[in-house]
mmCIF file of C-alpha atoms and ligand atoms in Angstrom:
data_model
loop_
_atom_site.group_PDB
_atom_site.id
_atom_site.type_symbol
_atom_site.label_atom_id
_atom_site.label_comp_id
_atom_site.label_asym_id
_atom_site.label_seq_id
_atom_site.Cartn_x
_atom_site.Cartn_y
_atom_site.Cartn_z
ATOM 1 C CA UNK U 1 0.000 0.000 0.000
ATOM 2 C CA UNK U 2 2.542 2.777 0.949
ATOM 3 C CA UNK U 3 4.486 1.764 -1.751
ATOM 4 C CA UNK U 4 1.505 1.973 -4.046
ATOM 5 C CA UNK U 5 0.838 6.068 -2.844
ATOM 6 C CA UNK U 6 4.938 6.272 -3.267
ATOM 7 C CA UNK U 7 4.537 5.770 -6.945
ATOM 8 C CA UNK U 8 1.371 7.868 -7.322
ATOM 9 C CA UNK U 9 2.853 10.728 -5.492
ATOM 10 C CA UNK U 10 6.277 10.001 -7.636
ATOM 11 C CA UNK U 11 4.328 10.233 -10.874
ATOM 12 C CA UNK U 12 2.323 13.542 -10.084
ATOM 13 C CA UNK U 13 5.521 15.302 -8.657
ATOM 14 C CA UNK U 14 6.904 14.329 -12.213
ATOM 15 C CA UNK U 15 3.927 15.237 -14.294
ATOM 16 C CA UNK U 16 4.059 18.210 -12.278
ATOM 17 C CA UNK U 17 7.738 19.245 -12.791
ATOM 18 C CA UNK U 18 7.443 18.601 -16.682
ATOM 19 C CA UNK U 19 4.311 20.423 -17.127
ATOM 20 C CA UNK U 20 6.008 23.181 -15.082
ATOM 21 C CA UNK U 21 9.237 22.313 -17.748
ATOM 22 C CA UNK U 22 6.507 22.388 -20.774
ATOM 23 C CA UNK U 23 5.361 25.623 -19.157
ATOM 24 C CA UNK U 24 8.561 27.279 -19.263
ATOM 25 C CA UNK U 25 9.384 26.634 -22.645
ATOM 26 C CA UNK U 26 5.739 27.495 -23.989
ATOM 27 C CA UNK U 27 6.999 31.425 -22.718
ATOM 28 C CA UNK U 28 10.593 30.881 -23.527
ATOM 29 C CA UNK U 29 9.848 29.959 -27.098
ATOM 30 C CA UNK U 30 7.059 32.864 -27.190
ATOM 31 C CA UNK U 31 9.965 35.249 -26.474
ATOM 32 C CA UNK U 32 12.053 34.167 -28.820
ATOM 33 C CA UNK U 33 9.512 34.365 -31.148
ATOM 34 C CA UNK U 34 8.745 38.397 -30.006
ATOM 35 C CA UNK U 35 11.943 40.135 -30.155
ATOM 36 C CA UNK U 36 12.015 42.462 -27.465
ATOM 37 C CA UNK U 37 11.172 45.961 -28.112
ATOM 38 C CA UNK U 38 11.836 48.244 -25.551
ATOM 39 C CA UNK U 39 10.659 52.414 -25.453
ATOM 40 C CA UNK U 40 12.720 54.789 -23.410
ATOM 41 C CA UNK U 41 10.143 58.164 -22.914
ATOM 42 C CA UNK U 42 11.986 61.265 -22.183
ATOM 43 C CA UNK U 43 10.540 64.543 -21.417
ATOM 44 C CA UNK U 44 13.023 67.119 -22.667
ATOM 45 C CA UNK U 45 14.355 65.339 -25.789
ATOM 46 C CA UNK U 46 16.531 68.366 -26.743
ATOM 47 C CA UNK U 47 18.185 68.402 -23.569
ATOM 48 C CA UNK U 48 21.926 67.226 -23.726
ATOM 49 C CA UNK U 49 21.306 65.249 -20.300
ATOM 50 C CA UNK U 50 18.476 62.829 -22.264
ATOM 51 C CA UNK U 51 20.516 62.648 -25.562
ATOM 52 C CA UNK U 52 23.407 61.302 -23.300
ATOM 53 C CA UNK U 53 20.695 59.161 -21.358
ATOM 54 C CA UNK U 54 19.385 57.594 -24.907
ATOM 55 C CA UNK U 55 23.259 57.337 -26.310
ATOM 56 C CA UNK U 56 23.577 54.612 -23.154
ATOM 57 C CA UNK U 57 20.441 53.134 -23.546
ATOM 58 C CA UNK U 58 21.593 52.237 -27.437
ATOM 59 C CA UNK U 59 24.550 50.727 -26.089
ATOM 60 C CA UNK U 60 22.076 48.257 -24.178
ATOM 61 C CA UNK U 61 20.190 47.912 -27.042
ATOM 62 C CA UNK U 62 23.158 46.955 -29.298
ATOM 63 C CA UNK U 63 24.983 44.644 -26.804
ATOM 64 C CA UNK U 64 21.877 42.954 -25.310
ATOM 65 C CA UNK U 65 20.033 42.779 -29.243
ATOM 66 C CA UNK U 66 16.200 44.554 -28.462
ATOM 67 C CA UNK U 67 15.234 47.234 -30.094
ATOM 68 C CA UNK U 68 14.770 50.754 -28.412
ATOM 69 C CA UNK U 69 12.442 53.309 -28.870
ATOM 70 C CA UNK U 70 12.811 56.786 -28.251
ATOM 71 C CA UNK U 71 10.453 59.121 -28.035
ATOM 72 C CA UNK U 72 9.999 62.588 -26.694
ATOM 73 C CA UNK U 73 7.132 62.969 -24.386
ATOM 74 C CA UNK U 74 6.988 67.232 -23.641
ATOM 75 C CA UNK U 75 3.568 66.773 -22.523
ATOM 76 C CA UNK U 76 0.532 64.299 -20.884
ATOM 77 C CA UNK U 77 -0.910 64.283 -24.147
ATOM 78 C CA UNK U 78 2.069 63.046 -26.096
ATOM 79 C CA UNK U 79 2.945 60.762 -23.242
ATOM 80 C CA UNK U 80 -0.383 58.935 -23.219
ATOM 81 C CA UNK U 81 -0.249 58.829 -27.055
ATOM 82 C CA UNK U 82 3.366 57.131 -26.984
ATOM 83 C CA UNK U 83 2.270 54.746 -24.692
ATOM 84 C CA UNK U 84 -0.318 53.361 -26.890
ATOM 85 C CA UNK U 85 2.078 53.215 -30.032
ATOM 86 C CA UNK U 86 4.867 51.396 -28.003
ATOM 87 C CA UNK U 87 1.705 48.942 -27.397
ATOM 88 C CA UNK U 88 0.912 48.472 -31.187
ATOM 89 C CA UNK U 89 4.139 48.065 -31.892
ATOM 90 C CA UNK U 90 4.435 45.024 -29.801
ATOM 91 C CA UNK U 91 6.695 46.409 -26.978
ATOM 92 C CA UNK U 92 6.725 44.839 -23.793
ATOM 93 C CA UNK U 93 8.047 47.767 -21.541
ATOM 94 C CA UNK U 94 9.279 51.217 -20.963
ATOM 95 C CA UNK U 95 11.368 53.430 -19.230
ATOM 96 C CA UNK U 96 10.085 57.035 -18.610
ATOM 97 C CA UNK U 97 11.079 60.165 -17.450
ATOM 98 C CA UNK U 98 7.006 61.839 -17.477
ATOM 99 C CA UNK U 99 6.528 65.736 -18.558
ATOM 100 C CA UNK U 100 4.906 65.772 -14.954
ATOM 101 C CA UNK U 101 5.391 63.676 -12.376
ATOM 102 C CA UNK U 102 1.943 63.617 -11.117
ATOM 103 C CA UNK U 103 0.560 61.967 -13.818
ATOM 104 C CA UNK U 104 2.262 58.692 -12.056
ATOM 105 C CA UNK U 105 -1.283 56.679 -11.832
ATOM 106 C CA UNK U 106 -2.202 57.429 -15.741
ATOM 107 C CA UNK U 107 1.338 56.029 -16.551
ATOM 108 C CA UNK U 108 0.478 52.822 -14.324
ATOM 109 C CA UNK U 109 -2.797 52.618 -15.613
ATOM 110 C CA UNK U 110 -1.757 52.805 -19.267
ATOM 111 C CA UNK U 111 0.965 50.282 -18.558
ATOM 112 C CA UNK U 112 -1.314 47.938 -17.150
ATOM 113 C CA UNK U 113 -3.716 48.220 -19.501
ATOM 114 C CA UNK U 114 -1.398 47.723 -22.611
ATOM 115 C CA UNK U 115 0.201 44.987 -20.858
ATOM 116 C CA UNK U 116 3.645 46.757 -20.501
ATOM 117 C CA UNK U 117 6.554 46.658 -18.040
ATOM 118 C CA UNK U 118 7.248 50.317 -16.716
ATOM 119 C CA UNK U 119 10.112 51.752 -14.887
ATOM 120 C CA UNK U 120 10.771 55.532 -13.910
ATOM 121 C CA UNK U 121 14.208 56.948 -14.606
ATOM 122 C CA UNK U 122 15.083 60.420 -12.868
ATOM 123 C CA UNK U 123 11.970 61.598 -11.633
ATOM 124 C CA UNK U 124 9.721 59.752 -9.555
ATOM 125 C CA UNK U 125 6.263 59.274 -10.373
ATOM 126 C CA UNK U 126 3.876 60.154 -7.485
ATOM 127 C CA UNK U 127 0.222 59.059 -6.721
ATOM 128 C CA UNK U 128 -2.730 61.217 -6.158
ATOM 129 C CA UNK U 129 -1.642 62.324 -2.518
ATOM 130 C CA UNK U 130 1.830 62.925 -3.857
ATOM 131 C CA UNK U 131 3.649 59.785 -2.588
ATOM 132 C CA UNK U 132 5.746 58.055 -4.724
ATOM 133 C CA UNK U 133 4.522 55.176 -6.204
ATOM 134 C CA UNK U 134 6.443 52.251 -5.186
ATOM 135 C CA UNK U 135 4.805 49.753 -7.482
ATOM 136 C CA UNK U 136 6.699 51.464 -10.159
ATOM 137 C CA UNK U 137 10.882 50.745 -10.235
ATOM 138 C CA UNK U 138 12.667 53.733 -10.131
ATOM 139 C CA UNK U 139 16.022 54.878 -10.625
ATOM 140 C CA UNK U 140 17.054 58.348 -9.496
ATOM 141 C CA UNK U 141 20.041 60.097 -8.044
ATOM 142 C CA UNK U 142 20.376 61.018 -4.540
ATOM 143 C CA UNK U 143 19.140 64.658 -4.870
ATOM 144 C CA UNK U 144 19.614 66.103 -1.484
ATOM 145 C CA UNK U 145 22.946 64.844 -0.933
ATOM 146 C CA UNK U 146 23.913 65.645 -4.503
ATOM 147 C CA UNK U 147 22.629 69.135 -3.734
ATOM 148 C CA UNK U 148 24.903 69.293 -0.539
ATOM 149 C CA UNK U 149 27.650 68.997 -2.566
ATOM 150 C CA UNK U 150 26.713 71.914 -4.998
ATOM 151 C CA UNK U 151 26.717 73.704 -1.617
ATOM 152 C CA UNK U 152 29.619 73.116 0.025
ATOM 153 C CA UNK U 153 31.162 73.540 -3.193
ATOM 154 C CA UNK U 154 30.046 76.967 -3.447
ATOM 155 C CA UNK U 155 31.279 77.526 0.007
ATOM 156 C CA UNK U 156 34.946 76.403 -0.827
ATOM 157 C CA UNK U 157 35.197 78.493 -3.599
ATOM 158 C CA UNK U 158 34.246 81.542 -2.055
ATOM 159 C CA UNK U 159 36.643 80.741 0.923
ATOM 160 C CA UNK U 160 39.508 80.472 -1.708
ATOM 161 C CA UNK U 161 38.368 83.318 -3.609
ATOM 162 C CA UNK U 162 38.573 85.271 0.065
ATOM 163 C CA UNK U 163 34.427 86.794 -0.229
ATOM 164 C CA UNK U 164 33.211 87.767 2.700
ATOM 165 C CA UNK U 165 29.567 85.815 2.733
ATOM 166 C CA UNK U 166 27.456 88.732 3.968
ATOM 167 C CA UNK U 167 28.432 90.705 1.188
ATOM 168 C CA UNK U 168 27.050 87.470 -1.251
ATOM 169 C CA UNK U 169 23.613 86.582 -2.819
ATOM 170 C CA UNK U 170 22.368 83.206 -2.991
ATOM 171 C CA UNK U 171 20.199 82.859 -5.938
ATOM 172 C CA UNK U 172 18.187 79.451 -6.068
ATOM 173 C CA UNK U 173 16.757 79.047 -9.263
ATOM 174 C CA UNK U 174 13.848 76.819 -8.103
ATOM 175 C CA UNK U 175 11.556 74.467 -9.646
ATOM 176 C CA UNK U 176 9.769 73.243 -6.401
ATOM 177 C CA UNK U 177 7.101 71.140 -7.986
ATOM 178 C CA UNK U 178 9.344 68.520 -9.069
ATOM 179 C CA UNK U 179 10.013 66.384 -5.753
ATOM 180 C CA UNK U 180 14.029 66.079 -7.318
ATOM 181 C CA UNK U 181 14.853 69.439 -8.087
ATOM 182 C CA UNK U 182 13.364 70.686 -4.495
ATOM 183 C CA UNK U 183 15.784 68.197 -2.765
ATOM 184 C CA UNK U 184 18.331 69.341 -4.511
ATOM 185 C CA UNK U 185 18.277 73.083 -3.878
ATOM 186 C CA UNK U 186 17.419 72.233 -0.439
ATOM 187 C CA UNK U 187 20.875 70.231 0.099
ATOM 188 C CA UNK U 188 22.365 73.888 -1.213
ATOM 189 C CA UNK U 189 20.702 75.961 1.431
ATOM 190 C CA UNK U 190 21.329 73.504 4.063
ATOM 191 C CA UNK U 191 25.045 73.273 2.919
ATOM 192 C CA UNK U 192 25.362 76.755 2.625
ATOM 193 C CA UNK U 193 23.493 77.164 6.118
ATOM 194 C CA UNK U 194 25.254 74.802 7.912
ATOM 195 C CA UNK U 195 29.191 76.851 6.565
ATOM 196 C CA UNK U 196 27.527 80.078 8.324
ATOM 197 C CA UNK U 197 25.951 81.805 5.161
ATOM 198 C CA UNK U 198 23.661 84.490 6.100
ATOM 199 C CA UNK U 199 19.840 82.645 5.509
ATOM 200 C CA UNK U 200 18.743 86.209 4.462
ATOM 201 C CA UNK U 201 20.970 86.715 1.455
ATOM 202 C CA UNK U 202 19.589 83.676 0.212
ATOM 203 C CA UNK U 203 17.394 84.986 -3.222
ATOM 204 C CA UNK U 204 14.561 82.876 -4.602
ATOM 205 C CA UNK U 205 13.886 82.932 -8.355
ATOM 206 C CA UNK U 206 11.024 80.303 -10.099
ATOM 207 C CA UNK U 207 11.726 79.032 -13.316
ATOM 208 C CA UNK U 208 8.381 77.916 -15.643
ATOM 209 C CA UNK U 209 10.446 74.829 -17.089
ATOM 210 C CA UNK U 210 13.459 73.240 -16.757
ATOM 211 C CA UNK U 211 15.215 74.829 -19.343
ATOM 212 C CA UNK U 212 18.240 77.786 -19.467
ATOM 213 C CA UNK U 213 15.514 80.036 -21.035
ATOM 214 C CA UNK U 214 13.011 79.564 -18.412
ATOM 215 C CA UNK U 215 15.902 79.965 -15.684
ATOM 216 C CA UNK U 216 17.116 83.483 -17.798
ATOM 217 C CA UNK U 217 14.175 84.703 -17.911
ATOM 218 C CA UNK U 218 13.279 83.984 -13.827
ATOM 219 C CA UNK U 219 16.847 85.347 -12.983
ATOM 220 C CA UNK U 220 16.599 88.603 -15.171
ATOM 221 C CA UNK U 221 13.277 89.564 -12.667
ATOM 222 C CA UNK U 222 15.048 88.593 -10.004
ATOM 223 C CA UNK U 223 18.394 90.234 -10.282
ATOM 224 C CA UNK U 224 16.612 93.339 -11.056
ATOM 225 C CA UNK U 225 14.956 93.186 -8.078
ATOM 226 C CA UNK U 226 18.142 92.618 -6.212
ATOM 227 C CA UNK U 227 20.632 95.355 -6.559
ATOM 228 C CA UNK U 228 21.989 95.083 -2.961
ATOM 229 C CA UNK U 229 24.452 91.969 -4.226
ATOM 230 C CA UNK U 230 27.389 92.867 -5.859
ATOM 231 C CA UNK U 231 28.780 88.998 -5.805
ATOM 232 C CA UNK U 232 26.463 85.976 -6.164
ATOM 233 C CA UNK U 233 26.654 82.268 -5.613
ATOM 234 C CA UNK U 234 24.097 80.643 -8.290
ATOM 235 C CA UNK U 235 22.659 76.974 -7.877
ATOM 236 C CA UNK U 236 19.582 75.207 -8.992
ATOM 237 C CA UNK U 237 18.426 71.798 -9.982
ATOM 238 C CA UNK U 238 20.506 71.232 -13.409
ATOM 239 C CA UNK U 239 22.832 72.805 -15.390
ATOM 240 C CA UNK U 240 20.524 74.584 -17.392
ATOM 241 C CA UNK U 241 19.089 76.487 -14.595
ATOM 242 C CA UNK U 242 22.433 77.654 -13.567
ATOM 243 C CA UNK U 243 23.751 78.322 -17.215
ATOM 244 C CA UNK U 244 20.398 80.422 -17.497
ATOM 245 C CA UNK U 245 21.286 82.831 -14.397
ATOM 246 C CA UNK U 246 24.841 83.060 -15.376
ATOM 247 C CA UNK U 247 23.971 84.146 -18.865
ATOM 248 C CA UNK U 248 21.307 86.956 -17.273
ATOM 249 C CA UNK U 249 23.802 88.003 -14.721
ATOM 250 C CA UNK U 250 26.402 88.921 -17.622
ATOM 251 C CA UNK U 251 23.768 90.624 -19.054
ATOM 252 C CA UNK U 252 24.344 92.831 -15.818
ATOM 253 C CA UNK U 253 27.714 92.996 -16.105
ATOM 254 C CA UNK U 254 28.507 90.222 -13.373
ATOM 255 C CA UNK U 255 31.066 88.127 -14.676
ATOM 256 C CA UNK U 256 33.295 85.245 -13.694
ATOM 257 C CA UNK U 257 35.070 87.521 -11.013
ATOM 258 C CA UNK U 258 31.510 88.052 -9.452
ATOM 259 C CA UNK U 259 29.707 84.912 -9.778
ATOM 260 C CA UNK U 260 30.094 81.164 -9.047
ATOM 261 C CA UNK U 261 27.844 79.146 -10.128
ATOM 262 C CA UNK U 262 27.421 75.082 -9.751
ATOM 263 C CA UNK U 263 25.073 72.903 -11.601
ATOM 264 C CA UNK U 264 24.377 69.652 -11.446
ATOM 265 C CA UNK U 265 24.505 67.146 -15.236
ATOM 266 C CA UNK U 266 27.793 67.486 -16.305
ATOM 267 C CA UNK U 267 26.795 66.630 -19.804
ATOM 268 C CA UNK U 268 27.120 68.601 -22.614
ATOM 269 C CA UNK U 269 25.742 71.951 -21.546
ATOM 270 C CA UNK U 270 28.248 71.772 -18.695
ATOM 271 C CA UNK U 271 31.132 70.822 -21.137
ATOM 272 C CA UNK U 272 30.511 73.329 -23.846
ATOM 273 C CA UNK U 273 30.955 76.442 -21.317
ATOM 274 C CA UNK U 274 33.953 74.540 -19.442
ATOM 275 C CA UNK U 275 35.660 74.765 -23.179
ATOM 276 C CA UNK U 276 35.265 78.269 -23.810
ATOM 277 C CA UNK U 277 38.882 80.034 -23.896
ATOM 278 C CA UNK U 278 38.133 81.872 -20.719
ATOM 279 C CA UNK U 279 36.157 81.119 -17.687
ATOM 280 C CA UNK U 280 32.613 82.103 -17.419
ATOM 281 C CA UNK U 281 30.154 82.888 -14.092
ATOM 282 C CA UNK U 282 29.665 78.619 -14.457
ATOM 283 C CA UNK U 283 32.244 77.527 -12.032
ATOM 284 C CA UNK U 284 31.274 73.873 -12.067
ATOM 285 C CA UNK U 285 28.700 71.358 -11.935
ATOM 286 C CA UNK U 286 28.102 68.147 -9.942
ATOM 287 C CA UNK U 287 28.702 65.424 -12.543
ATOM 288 C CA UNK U 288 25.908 61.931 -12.382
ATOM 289 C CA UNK U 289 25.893 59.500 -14.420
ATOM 290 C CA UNK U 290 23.892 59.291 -17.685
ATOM 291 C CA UNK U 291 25.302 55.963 -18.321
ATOM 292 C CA UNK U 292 23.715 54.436 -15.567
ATOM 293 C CA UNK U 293 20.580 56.161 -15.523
ATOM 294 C CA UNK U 294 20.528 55.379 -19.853
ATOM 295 C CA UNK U 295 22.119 51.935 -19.489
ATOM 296 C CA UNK U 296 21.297 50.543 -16.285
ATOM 297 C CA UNK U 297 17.756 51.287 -16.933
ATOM 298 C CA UNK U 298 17.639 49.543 -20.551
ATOM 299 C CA UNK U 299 19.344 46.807 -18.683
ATOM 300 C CA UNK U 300 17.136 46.325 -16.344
ATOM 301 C CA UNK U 301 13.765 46.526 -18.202
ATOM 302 C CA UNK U 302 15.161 44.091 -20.475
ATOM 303 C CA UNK U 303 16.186 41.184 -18.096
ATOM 304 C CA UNK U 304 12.789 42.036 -16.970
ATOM 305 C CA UNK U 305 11.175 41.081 -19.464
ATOM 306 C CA UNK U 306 13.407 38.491 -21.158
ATOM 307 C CA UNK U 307 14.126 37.046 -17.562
ATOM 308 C CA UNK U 308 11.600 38.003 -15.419
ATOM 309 C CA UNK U 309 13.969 39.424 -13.039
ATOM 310 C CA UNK U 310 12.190 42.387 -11.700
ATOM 311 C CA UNK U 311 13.852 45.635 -10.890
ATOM 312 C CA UNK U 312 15.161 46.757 -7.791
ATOM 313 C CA UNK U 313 12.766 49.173 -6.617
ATOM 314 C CA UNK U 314 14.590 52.197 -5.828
ATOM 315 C CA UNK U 315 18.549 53.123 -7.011
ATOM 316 C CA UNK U 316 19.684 56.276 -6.193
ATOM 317 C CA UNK U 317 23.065 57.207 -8.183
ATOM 318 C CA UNK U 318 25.730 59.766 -6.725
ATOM 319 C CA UNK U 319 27.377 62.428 -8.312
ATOM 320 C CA UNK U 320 31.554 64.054 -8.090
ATOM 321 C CA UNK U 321 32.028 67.905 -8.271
ATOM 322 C CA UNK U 322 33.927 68.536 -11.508
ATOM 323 C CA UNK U 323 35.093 71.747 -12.412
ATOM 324 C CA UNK U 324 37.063 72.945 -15.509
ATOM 325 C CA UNK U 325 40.324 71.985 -13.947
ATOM 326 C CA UNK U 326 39.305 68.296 -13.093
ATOM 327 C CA UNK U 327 36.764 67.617 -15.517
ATOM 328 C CA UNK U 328 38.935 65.327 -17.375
ATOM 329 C CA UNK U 329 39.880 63.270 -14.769
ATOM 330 C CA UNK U 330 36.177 63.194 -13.288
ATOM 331 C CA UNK U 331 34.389 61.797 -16.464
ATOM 332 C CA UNK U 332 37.317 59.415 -16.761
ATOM 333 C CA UNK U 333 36.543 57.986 -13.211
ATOM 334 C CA UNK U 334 32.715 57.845 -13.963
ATOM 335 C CA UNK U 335 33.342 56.230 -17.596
ATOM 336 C CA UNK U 336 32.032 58.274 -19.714
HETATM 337 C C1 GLA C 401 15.685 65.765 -13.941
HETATM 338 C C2 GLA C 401 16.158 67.008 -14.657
HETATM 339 C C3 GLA C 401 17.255 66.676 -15.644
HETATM 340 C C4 GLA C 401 18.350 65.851 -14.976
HETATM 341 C C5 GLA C 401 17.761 64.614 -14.374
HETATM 342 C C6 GLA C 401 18.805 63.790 -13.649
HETATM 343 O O1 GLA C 401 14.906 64.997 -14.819
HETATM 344 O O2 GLA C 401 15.109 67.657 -15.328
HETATM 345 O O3 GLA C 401 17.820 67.872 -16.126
HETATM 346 O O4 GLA C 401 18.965 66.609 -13.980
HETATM 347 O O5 GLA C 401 16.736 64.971 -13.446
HETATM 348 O O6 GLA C 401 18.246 62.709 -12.973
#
């Protein structure tokens, strides 16, 4: 008798096992049959920072063999309509940095509806009540510490330069609806706090996008505004922002000898005013990684779906202060 049940049990754990085997290849031979197609959704496509992102996420592509798709998503509309294409065009996931992060649950629900894998790259997507949505991988970098840096960064330079702080503006070029670029200019103030710089000198300005225009245009009011500042420290959430006050403050006549300003990309934007013949109001800039965030991501999604190895569900990335004297050595050390 028990030896009768042994057998039974034996041949259902085997039937089991192979149909699980059968199983396995049934989806293993359906995704070799789909060739995976992957979209990477970027909300600023002109801006150097997601060129450099999309660059890396080729380089996925190419080694790993799926095909990527870019496509610029300025606003909800275009997003929501991308979505939907990736769909008919049989991909099974996406990376995306939204237009606005609070359209978080429409991204979710489109994914889910179309069937597709989505991750978040750079911003966060946030629910209804403004939490982030932790359903949804993310990678991101670190933006308070990374904006601690920027600060402390201003604060050496000064020291070296000999400026006596209470004599200095602090412009913050803020965009505080996105979550990332208000943790970043708050690391600055705190940095700049915590070395003893006077909390009153500290100048507000609000850009309307993330772009140097936006940030020209909200520095020009604000500068005008401010006469009392003969120096200025300049910081904000990307190097656009900064680039944007130090072109409006030479419009004033404040030059390199009056103005230090840090960014945070280190892409092109950064690298085009580092190789002007003489040095400009745009000191520096903390450099992060568009390799990771373009890469890693592509990476990621991929082994995602051809794996189903899901995500971690938060990576935050760090970032090196690189100036025009050690920018060589800096992007050498981050691989780029
Ligand atoms: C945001 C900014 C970009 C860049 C990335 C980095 O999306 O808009 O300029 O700084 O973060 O993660």
């Amino acid at each position: 008798m028990k030896n009768a049940i042994k057998k039974v049990c034996s041949q259902l754990i085997s039937a089991t096992l192979t149909a699980g085997f059968l199983g396995l290849a049934a989806v293993s031979a359906a995704q070799a049959a789909d060739p995976v197609k992957i979209g990477f959704l970027v909300k600023q496509a002109e801006e150097p920072w997601f060129q450099d992102e999309w660059r890396y996420a080729e380089q996925a592509a190419k080694e790993k063999g799926f095909t990527l798709v870019k496509i610029g998503v300025a606003n909800g509309e275009k997003m929501m309509a991308a979505i939907d294409n990736l769909a008919a065009q049989k991909a099974q996931g996406f990376v995306i940095c939204a237009p606005d992060v609070k359209l978080g649950m429409a991204v979710e629900r489109a994914a889910k509806r179309n069937n597709l894998k989505v991750m978040s790259v750079d911003d966060q997507l946030v629910d209804g009540s403004g939490k982030p949505i932790a359903s949804i991988p993310h990678m991101g970098i670190s933006a308070y510490e990374i904006g601690k840096q920027v600060g402390q960064g201003l604060i050496e330079e000064m020291k070296s330069r000999g400026w006596n702080m209470t004599e200095v503006g602090a412009m913050r070029m803020a965009f505080d609806q996105l979550p990332t670029a208000r943790e970043r200019t708050q690391g600055a103030v705190d940095a700049l706090k915590a070395a003893g710089f006077p909390v009153a000198n500290i100048v507000d300005a609000a850009q309307a996008k993330t772009d140097t225009e936006s940030a020209f245009n909200a520095a020009n009011i604000a500068l005008t505004k401010q006469t009392r500042f003969k120096r200025w420290v300049v910081f904000g959430m990307n190097d656009e922002a900064v680039l944007g006050t130090v072109r409006a403050a030479e419009g004033r006549g404040l030059r390199n000898d009056a103005v230090i300003g840090i960014g945070i990309g280190g892409s092109k934007t950064a690298l085009n005013e580092f190789a002007k013949p003489s040095p400009t109001g745009f000191y520096g800039t903390v450099l992060i990684s568009p390799k990771r965030h373009g890469y890693e991501t592509s990476v990621n999604m991929y082994k995602w779906i051809a794996e189903s190895k899901v995500p971690a569900a938060l990576t935050l990335t760090t970032g090196v202060l690189m100036t025009r004297r050690n920018q060589a050595d800096v992007r050498a050390e981050f691989g780029l």
